[in-house]
mmCIF file of C-alpha atoms in Angstrom:
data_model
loop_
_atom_site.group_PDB
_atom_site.id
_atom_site.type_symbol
_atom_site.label_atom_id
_atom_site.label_comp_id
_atom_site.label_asym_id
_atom_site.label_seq_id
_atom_site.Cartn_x
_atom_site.Cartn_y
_atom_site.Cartn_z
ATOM 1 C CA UNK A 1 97.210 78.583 114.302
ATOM 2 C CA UNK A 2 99.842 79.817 116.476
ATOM 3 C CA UNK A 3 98.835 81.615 119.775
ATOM 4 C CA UNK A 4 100.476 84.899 118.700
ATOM 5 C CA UNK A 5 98.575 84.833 115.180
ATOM 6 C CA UNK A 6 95.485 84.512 117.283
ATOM 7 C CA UNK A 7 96.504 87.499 119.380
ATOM 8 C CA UNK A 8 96.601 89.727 116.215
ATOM 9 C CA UNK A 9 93.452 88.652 114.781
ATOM 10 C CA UNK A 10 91.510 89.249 118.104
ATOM 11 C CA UNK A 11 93.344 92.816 118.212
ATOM 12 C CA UNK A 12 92.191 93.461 114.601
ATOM 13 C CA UNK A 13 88.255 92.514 115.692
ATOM 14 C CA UNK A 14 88.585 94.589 118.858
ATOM 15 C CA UNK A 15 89.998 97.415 116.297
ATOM 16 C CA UNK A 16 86.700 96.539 114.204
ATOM 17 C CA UNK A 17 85.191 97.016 117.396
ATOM 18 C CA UNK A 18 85.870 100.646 117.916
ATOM 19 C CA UNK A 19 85.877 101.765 114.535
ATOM 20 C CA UNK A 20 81.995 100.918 114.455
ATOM 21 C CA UNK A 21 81.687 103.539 117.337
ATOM 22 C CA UNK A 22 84.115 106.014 116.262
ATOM 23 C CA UNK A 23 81.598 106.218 113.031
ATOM 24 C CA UNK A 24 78.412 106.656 115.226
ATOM 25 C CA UNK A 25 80.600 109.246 117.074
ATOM 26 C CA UNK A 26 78.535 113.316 115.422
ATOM 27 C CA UNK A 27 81.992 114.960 115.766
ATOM 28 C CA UNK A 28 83.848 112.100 113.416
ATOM 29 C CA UNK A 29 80.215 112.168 110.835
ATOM 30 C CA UNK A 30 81.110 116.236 110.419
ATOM 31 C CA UNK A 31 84.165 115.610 109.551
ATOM 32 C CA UNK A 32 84.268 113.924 105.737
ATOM 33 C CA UNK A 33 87.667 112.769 105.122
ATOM 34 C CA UNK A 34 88.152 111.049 108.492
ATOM 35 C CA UNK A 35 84.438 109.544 108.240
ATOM 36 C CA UNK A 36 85.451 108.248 104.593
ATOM 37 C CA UNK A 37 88.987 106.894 106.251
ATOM 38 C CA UNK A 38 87.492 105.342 109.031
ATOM 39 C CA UNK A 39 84.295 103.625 106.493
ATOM 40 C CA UNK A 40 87.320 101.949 104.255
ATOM 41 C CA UNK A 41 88.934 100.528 107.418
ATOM 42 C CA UNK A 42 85.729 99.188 108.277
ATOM 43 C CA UNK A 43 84.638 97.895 105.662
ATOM 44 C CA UNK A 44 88.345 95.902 105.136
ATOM 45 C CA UNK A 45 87.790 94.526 109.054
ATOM 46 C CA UNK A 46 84.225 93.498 108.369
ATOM 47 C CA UNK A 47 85.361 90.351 106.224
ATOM 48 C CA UNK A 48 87.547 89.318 109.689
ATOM 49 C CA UNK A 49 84.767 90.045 112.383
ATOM 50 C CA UNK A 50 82.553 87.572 110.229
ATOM 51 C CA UNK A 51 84.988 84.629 109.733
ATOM 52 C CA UNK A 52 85.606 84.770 113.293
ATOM 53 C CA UNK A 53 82.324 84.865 114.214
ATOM 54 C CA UNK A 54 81.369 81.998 111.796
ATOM 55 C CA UNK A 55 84.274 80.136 113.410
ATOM 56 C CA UNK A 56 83.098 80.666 116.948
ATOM 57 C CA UNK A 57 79.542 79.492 116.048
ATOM 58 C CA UNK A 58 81.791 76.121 114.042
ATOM 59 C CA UNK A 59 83.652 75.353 117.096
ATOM 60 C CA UNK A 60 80.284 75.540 119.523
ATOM 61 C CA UNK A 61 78.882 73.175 116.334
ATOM 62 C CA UNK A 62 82.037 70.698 116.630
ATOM 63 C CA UNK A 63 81.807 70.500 120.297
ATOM 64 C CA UNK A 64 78.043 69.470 120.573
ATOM 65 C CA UNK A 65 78.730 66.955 117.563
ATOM 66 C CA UNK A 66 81.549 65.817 119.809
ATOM 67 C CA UNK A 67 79.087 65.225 123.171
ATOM 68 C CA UNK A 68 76.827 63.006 120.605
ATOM 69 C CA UNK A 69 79.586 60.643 120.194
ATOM 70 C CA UNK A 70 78.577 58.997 123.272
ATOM 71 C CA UNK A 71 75.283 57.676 122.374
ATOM 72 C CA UNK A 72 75.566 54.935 120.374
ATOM 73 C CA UNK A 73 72.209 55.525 118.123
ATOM 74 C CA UNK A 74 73.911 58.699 117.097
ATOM 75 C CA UNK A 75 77.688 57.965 116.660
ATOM 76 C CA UNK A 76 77.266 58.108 113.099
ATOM 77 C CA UNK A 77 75.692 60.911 112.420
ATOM 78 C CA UNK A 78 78.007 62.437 115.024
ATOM 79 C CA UNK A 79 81.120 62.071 113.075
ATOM 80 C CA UNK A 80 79.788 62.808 109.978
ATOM 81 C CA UNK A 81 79.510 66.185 111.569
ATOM 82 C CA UNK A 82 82.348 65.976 113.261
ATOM 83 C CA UNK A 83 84.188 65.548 109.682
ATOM 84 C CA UNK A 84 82.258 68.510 107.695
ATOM 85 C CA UNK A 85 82.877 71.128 111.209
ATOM 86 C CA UNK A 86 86.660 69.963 111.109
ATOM 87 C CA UNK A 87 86.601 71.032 107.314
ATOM 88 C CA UNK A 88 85.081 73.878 108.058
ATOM 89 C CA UNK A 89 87.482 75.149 110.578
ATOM 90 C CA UNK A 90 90.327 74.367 108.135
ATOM 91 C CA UNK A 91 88.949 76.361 105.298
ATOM 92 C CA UNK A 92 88.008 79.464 107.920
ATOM 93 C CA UNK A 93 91.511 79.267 109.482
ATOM 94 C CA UNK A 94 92.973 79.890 105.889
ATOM 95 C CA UNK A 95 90.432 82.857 105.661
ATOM 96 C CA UNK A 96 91.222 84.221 108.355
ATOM 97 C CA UNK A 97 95.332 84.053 108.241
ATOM 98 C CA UNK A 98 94.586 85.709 104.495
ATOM 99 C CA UNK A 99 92.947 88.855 106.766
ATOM 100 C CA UNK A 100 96.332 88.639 108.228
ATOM 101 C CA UNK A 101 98.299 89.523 105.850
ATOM 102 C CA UNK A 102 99.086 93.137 105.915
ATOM 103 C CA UNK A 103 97.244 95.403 102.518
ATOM 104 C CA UNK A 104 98.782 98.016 100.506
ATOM 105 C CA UNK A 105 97.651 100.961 100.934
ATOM 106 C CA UNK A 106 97.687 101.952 96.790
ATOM 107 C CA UNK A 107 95.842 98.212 96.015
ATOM 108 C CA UNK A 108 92.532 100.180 95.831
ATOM 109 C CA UNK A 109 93.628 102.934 93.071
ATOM 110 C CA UNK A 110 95.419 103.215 89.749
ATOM 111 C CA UNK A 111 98.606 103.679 88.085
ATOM 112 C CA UNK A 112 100.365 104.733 85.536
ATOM 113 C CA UNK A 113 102.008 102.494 83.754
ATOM 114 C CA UNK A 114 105.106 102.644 81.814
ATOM 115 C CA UNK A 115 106.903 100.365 78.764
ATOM 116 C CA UNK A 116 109.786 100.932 77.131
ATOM 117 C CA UNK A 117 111.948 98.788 74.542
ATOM 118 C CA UNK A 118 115.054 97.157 75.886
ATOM 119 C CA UNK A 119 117.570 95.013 73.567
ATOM 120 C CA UNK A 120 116.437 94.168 70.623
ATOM 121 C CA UNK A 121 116.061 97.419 68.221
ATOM 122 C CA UNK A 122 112.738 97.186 66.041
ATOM 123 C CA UNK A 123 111.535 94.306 67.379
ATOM 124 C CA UNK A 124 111.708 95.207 70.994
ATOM 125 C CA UNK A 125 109.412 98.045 70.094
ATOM 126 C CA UNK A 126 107.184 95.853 68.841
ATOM 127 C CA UNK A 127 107.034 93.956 71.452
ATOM 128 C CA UNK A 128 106.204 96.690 73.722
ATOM 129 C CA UNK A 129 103.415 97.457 71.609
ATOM 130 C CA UNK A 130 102.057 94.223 71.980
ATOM 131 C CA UNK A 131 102.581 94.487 75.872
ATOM 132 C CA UNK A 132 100.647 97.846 75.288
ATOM 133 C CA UNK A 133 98.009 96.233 73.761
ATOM 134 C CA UNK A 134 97.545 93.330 76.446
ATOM 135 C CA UNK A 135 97.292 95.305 79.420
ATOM 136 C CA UNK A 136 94.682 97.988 77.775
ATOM 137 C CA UNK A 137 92.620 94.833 76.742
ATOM 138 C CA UNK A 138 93.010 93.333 79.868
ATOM 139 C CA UNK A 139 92.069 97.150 81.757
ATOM 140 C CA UNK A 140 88.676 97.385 79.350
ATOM 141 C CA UNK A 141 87.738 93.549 80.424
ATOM 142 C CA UNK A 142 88.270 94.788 84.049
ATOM 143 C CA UNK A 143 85.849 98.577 83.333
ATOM 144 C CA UNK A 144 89.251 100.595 84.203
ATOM 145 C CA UNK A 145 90.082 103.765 81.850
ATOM 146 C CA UNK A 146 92.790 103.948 80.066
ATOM 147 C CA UNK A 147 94.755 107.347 78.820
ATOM 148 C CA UNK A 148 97.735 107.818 77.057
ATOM 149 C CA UNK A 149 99.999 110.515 78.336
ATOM 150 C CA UNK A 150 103.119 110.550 76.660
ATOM 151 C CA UNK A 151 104.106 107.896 73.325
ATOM 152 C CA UNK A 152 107.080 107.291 71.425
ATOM 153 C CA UNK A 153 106.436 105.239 68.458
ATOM 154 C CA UNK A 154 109.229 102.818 66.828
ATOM 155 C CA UNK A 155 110.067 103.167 63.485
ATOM 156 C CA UNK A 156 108.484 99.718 62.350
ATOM 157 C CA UNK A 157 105.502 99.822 64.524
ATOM 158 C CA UNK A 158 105.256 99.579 68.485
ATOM 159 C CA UNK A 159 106.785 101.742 70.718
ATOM 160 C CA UNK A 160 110.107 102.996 71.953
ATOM 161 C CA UNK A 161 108.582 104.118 75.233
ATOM 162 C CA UNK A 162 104.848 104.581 75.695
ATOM 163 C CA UNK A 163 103.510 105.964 79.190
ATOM 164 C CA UNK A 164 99.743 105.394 80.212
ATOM 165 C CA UNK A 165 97.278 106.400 83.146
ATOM 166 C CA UNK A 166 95.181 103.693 83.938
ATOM 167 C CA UNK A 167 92.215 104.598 86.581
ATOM 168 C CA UNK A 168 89.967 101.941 88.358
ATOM 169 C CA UNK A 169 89.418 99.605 91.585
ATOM 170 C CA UNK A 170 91.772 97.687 92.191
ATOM 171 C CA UNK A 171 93.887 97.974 89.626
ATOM 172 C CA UNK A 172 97.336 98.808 91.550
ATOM 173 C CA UNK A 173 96.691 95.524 93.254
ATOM 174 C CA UNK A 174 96.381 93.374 89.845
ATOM 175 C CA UNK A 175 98.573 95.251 88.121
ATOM 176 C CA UNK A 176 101.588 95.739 90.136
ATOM 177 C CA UNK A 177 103.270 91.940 89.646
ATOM 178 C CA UNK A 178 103.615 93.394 85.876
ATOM 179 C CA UNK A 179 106.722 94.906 86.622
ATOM 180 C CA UNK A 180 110.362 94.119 85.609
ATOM 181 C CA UNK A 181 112.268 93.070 82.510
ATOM 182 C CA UNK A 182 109.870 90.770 80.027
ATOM 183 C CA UNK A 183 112.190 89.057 77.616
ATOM 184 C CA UNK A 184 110.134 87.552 74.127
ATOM 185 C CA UNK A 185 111.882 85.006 71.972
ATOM 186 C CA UNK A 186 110.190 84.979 68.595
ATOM 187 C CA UNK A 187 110.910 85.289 64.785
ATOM 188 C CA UNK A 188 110.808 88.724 63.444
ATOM 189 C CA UNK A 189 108.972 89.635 60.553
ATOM 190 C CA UNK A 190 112.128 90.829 59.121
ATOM 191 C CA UNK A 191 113.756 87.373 59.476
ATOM 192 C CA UNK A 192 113.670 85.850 55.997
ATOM 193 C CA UNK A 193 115.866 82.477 57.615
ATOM 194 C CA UNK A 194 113.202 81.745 60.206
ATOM 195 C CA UNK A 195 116.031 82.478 63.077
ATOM 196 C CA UNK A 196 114.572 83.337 66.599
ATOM 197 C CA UNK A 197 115.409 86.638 68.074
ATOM 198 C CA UNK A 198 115.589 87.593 71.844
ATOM 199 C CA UNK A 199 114.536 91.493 72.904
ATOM 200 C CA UNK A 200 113.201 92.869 75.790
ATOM 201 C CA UNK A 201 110.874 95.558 77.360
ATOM 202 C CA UNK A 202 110.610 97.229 80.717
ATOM 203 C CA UNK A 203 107.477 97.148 82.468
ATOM 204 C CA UNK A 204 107.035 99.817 85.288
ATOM 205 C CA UNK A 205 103.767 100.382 87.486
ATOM 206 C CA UNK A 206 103.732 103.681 89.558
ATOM 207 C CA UNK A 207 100.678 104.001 92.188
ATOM 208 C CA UNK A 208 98.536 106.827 91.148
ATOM 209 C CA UNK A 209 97.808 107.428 94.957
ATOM 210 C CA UNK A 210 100.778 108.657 97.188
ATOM 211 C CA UNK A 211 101.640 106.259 99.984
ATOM 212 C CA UNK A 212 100.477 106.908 102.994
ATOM 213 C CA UNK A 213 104.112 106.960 104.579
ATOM 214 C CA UNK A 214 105.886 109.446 102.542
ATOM 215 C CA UNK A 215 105.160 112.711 101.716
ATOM 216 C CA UNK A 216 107.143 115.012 98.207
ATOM 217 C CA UNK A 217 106.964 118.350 97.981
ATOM 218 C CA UNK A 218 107.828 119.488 94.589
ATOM 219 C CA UNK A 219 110.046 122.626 94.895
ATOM 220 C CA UNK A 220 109.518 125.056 91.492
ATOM 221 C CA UNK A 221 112.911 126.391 91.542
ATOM 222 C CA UNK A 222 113.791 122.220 91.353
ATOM 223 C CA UNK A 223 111.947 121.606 87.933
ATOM 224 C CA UNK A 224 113.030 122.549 84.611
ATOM 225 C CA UNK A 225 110.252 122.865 82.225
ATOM 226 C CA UNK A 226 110.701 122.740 78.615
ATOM 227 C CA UNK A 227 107.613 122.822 75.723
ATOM 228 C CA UNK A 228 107.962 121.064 72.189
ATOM 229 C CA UNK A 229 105.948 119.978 69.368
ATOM 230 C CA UNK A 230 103.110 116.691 70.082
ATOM 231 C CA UNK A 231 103.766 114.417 67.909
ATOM 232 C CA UNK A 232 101.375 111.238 66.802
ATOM 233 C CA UNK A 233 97.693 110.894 67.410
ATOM 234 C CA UNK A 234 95.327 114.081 68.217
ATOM 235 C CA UNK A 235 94.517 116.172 65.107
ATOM 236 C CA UNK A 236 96.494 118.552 63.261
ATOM 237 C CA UNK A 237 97.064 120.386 66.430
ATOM 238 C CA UNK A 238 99.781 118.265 67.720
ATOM 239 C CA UNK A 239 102.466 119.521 65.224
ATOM 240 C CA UNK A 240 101.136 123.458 64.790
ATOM 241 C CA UNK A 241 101.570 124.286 68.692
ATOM 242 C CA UNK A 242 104.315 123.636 71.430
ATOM 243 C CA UNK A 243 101.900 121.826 73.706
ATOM 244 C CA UNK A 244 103.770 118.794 75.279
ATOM 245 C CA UNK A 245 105.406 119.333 78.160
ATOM 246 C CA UNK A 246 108.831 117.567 79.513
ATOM 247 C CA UNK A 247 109.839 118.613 83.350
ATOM 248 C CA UNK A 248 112.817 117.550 84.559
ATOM 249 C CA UNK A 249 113.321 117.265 88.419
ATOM 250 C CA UNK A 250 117.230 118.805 88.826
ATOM 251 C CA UNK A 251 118.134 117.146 92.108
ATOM 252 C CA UNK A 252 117.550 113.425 91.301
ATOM 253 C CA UNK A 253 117.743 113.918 87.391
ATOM 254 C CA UNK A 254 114.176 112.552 86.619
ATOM 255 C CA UNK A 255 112.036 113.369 83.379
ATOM 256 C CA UNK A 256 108.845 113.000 82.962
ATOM 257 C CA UNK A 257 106.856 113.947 79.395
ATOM 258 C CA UNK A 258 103.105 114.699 78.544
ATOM 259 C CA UNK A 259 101.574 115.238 75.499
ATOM 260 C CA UNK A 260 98.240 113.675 75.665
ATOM 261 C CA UNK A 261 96.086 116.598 76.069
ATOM 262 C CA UNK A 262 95.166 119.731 73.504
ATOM 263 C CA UNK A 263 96.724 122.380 76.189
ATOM 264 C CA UNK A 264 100.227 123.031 77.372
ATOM 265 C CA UNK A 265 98.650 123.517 80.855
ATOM 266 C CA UNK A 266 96.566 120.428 80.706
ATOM 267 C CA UNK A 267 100.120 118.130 79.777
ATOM 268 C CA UNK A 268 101.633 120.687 82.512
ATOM 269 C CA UNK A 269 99.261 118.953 84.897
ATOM 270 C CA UNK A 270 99.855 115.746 84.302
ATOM 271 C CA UNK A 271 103.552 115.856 83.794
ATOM 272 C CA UNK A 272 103.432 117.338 87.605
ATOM 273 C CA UNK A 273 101.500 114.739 88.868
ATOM 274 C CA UNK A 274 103.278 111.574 87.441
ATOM 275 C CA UNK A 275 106.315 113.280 88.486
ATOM 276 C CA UNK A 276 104.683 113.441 92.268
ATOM 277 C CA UNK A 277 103.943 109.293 91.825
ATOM 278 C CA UNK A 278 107.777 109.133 90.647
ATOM 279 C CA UNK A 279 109.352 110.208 93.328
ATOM 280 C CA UNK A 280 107.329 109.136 95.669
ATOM 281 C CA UNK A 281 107.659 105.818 94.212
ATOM 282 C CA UNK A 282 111.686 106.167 94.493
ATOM 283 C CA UNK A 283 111.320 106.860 98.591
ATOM 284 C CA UNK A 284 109.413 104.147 98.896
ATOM 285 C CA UNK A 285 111.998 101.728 96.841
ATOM 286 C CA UNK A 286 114.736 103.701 98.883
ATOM 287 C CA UNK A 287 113.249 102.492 102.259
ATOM 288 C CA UNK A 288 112.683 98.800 101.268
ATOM 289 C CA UNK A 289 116.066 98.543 100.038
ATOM 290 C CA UNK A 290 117.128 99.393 103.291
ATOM 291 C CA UNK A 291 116.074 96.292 104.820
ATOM 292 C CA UNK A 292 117.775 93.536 102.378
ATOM 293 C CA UNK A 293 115.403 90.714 103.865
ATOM 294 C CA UNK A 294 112.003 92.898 102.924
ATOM 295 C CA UNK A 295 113.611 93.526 99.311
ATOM 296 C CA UNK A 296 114.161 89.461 98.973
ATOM 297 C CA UNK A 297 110.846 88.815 100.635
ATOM 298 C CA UNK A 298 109.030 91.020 97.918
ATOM 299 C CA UNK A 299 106.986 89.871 94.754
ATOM 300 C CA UNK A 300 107.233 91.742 91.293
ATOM 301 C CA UNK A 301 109.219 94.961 93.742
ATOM 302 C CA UNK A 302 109.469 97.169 90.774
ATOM 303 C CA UNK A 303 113.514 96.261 90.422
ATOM 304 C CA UNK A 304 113.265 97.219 86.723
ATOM 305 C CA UNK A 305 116.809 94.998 86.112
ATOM 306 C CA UNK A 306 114.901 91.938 87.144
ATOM 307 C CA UNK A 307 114.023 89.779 84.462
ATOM 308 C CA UNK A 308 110.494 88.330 85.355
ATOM 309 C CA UNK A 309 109.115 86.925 82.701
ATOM 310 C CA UNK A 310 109.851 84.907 79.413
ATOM 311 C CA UNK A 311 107.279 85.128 76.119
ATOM 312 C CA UNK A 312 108.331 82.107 73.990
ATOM 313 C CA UNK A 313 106.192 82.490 70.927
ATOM 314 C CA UNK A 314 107.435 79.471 68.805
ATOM 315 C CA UNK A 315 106.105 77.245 71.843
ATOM 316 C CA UNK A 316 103.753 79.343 72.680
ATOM 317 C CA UNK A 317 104.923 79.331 76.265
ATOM 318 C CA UNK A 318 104.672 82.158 78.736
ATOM 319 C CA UNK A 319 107.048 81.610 81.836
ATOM 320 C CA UNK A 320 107.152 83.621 84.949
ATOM 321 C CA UNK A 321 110.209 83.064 86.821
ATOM 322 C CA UNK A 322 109.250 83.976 90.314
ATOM 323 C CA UNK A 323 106.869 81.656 90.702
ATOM 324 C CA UNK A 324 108.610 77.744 90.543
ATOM 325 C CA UNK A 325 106.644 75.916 88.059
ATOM 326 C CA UNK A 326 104.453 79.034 86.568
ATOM 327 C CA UNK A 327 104.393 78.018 82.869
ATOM 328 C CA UNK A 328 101.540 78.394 80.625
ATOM 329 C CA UNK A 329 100.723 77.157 77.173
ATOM 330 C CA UNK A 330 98.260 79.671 76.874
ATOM 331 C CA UNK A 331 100.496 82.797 75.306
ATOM 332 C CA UNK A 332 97.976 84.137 72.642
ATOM 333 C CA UNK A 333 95.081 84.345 75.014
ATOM 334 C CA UNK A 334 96.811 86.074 77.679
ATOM 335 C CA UNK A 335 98.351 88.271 75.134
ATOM 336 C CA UNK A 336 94.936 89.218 74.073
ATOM 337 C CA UNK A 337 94.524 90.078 77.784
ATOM 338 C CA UNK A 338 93.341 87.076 79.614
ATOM 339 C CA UNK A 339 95.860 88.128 82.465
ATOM 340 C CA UNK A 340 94.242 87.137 85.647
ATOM 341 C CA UNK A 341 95.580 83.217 85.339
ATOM 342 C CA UNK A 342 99.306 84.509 85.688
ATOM 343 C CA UNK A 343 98.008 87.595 88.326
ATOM 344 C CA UNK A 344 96.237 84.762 90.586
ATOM 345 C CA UNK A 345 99.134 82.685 90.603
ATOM 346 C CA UNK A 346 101.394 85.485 91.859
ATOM 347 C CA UNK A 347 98.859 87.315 94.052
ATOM 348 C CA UNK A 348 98.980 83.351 95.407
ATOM 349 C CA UNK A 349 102.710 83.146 96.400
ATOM 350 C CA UNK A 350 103.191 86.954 97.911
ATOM 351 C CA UNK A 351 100.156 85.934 100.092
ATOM 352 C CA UNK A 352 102.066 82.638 101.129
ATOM 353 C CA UNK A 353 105.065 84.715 101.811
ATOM 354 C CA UNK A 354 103.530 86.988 103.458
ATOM 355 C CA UNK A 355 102.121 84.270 105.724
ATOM 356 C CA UNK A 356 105.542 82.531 106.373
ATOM 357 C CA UNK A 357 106.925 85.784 107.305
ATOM 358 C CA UNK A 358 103.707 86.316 109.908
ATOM 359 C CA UNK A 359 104.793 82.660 111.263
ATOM 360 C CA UNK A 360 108.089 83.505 111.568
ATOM 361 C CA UNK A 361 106.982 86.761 113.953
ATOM 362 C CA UNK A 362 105.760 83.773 116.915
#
């Protein structure tokens, strides 16, 4: 490990360090939200403080191991230990440059998530059912909850665009590789020649929580709020009252719709708070596309243009395409939600890039 990577983990146990006593401190206890700030950060650095200290106790191990190699009765056993603390070390190293890499903020909360059919008419909106489907499987395997707000249904099953709120730990952090283009190659029902089709859906994930960096104030004289007739799912109210809501925010042109809930003011709510995680979601891309090296550096960044993954039914082949060599033969399993061997494999590289790009800082 380089000296300067050692110089940042030290400054992130000495931060441990005073965190613990800002918590004993009676005038940080009275306050809540700072308390409840301070008890995440500590309980993120705790991981750190205990790797290092297992390593410190590993090196005194090594070096006594190493002293024994002078006595010839116990040169055996002395390199035997010598081999298991060196393997040791190696596998806490790796732990410990993992605490390196710098969290997001949003990994702990939810999202909303968004699909919509791209190319491909009917069958792209079945196909963005089916990507519907596999992420509410795979969010009731995890214990997250799952609403829809706001659904468009195709006219031969799926959806045109469907917009959900999913709520849990952790679920921005799984989650959040999902997005980008997802192109399927399979034979439609329709086909009666057997002929394979390519369509396409969007996939976007939106952090329920506002990041930390960027502040939106919604303006009322800057939305435009229009009522209309629910349709789909939700009792005979959804056609007999003007409940859904659609607010559109005039300076940068974006819509957002609700129609989940039995009240206009309920939909209102919602609509205003997806809209919040919208634009705040559009700074944040803003800034990062400042800096062209961070937007090349990122994994699954949201670039809804970029195609990321390819379903390939016939061979039953799922291919991600940011990740060389990340092919699986497993499509109808993950499809019924069995996600996390794709989300590993990705949460796997944007760790290792993350790690080259802390290398590159010495």
């Amino acid at each position: 490990m380089s000296p300067h990577l050692r110089r940042r983990l030290e400054a992130l146990r000495e931060r441990r360090e005073e965190v613990e006593r800002l918590l004993a401190d009676p005038a940080v206890a009275a306050d809540p939200a700072r308390f409840r700030t301070l008890s995440r950060e500590f309980a993120r650095l705790q991981p750190l403080a205990d790797a290092l200290a297992a390593e410190a106790q590993v090196r005194a191990d090594l070096a006594a191991a190493q002293a024994l190699r002078a006595d010839p009765e116990l040169r055996a056993l002395a390199e035997a230990e010598i081999a298991a603390a060196q393997a040791r070390l190696a596998a806490l190293e790796a732990e410990l440059l993992a605490q390196l890499v710098p969290q997001d903020a949003r990994d702990d909360g939810g999202l909303y998530l968004e699909i919509r059919a791209g190319t491909g008419g009917d069958e792209a909106a079945l196909f963005a059912g089916d990507l519907f489907r596999m992420y509410a499987r795979y969010a009731e395997a995890q214990g997250w909850r799952v609403e829809v707000e706001s659904a468009h249904p195709g006219e031969h099953g799926g959806y045109k665009e469907i917009i959900a709120r999913i709520e849990g730990e952790g679920a921005y952090a799984r989650l959040k590789y999902e997005a980008g283009t997802h192109r399927v190659q399979r034979v439609p029902a329709t086909e009666s020649q057997g002929r394979i089709h390519t369509s396409a859906a969007t996939v976007a994930i939106i952090a329920l929580e506002p990041d930390a960096d960027t502040t939106i104030s919604l303006n009322p004289a800057d939305l435009k709020v229009d009522t209309f007739r629910a349709s789909g799912a939700g009792g005979q109210h959804v056609n007999k009252t003007e409940s859904a809501v659609r607010i559109t925010h005039l300076p940068t042109g974006t819509v957002v719709e609700a129609q989940g809930e039995r009240s206009q003011h309920a939909n209102r709510e919602q609509a205003l708070r997806r809209m919040h995680a919208l634009l705040v979601e559009a700074e944040r891309e803003q800034r990062a596309a400042a800096t062209a090296a961070e937007r090349r550096q990122q994994v699954g960044s949201g670039d809804r243009s970029q195609r990321i993954r390819t379903w390939n039914f016939p061979q039953g082949r799922v291919t991600d395409h940011r990740v060389e060599g990340l092919t699986l033969y497993a499509l109808p399993a993950i499809l019924e939600g069995d996600l996390d061997p794709l989300i590993t494999r990705l949460r796997q590289q944007a760790q290792a890039e993350a790690l080259a790009r802390l290398g590159e800082g010495g």
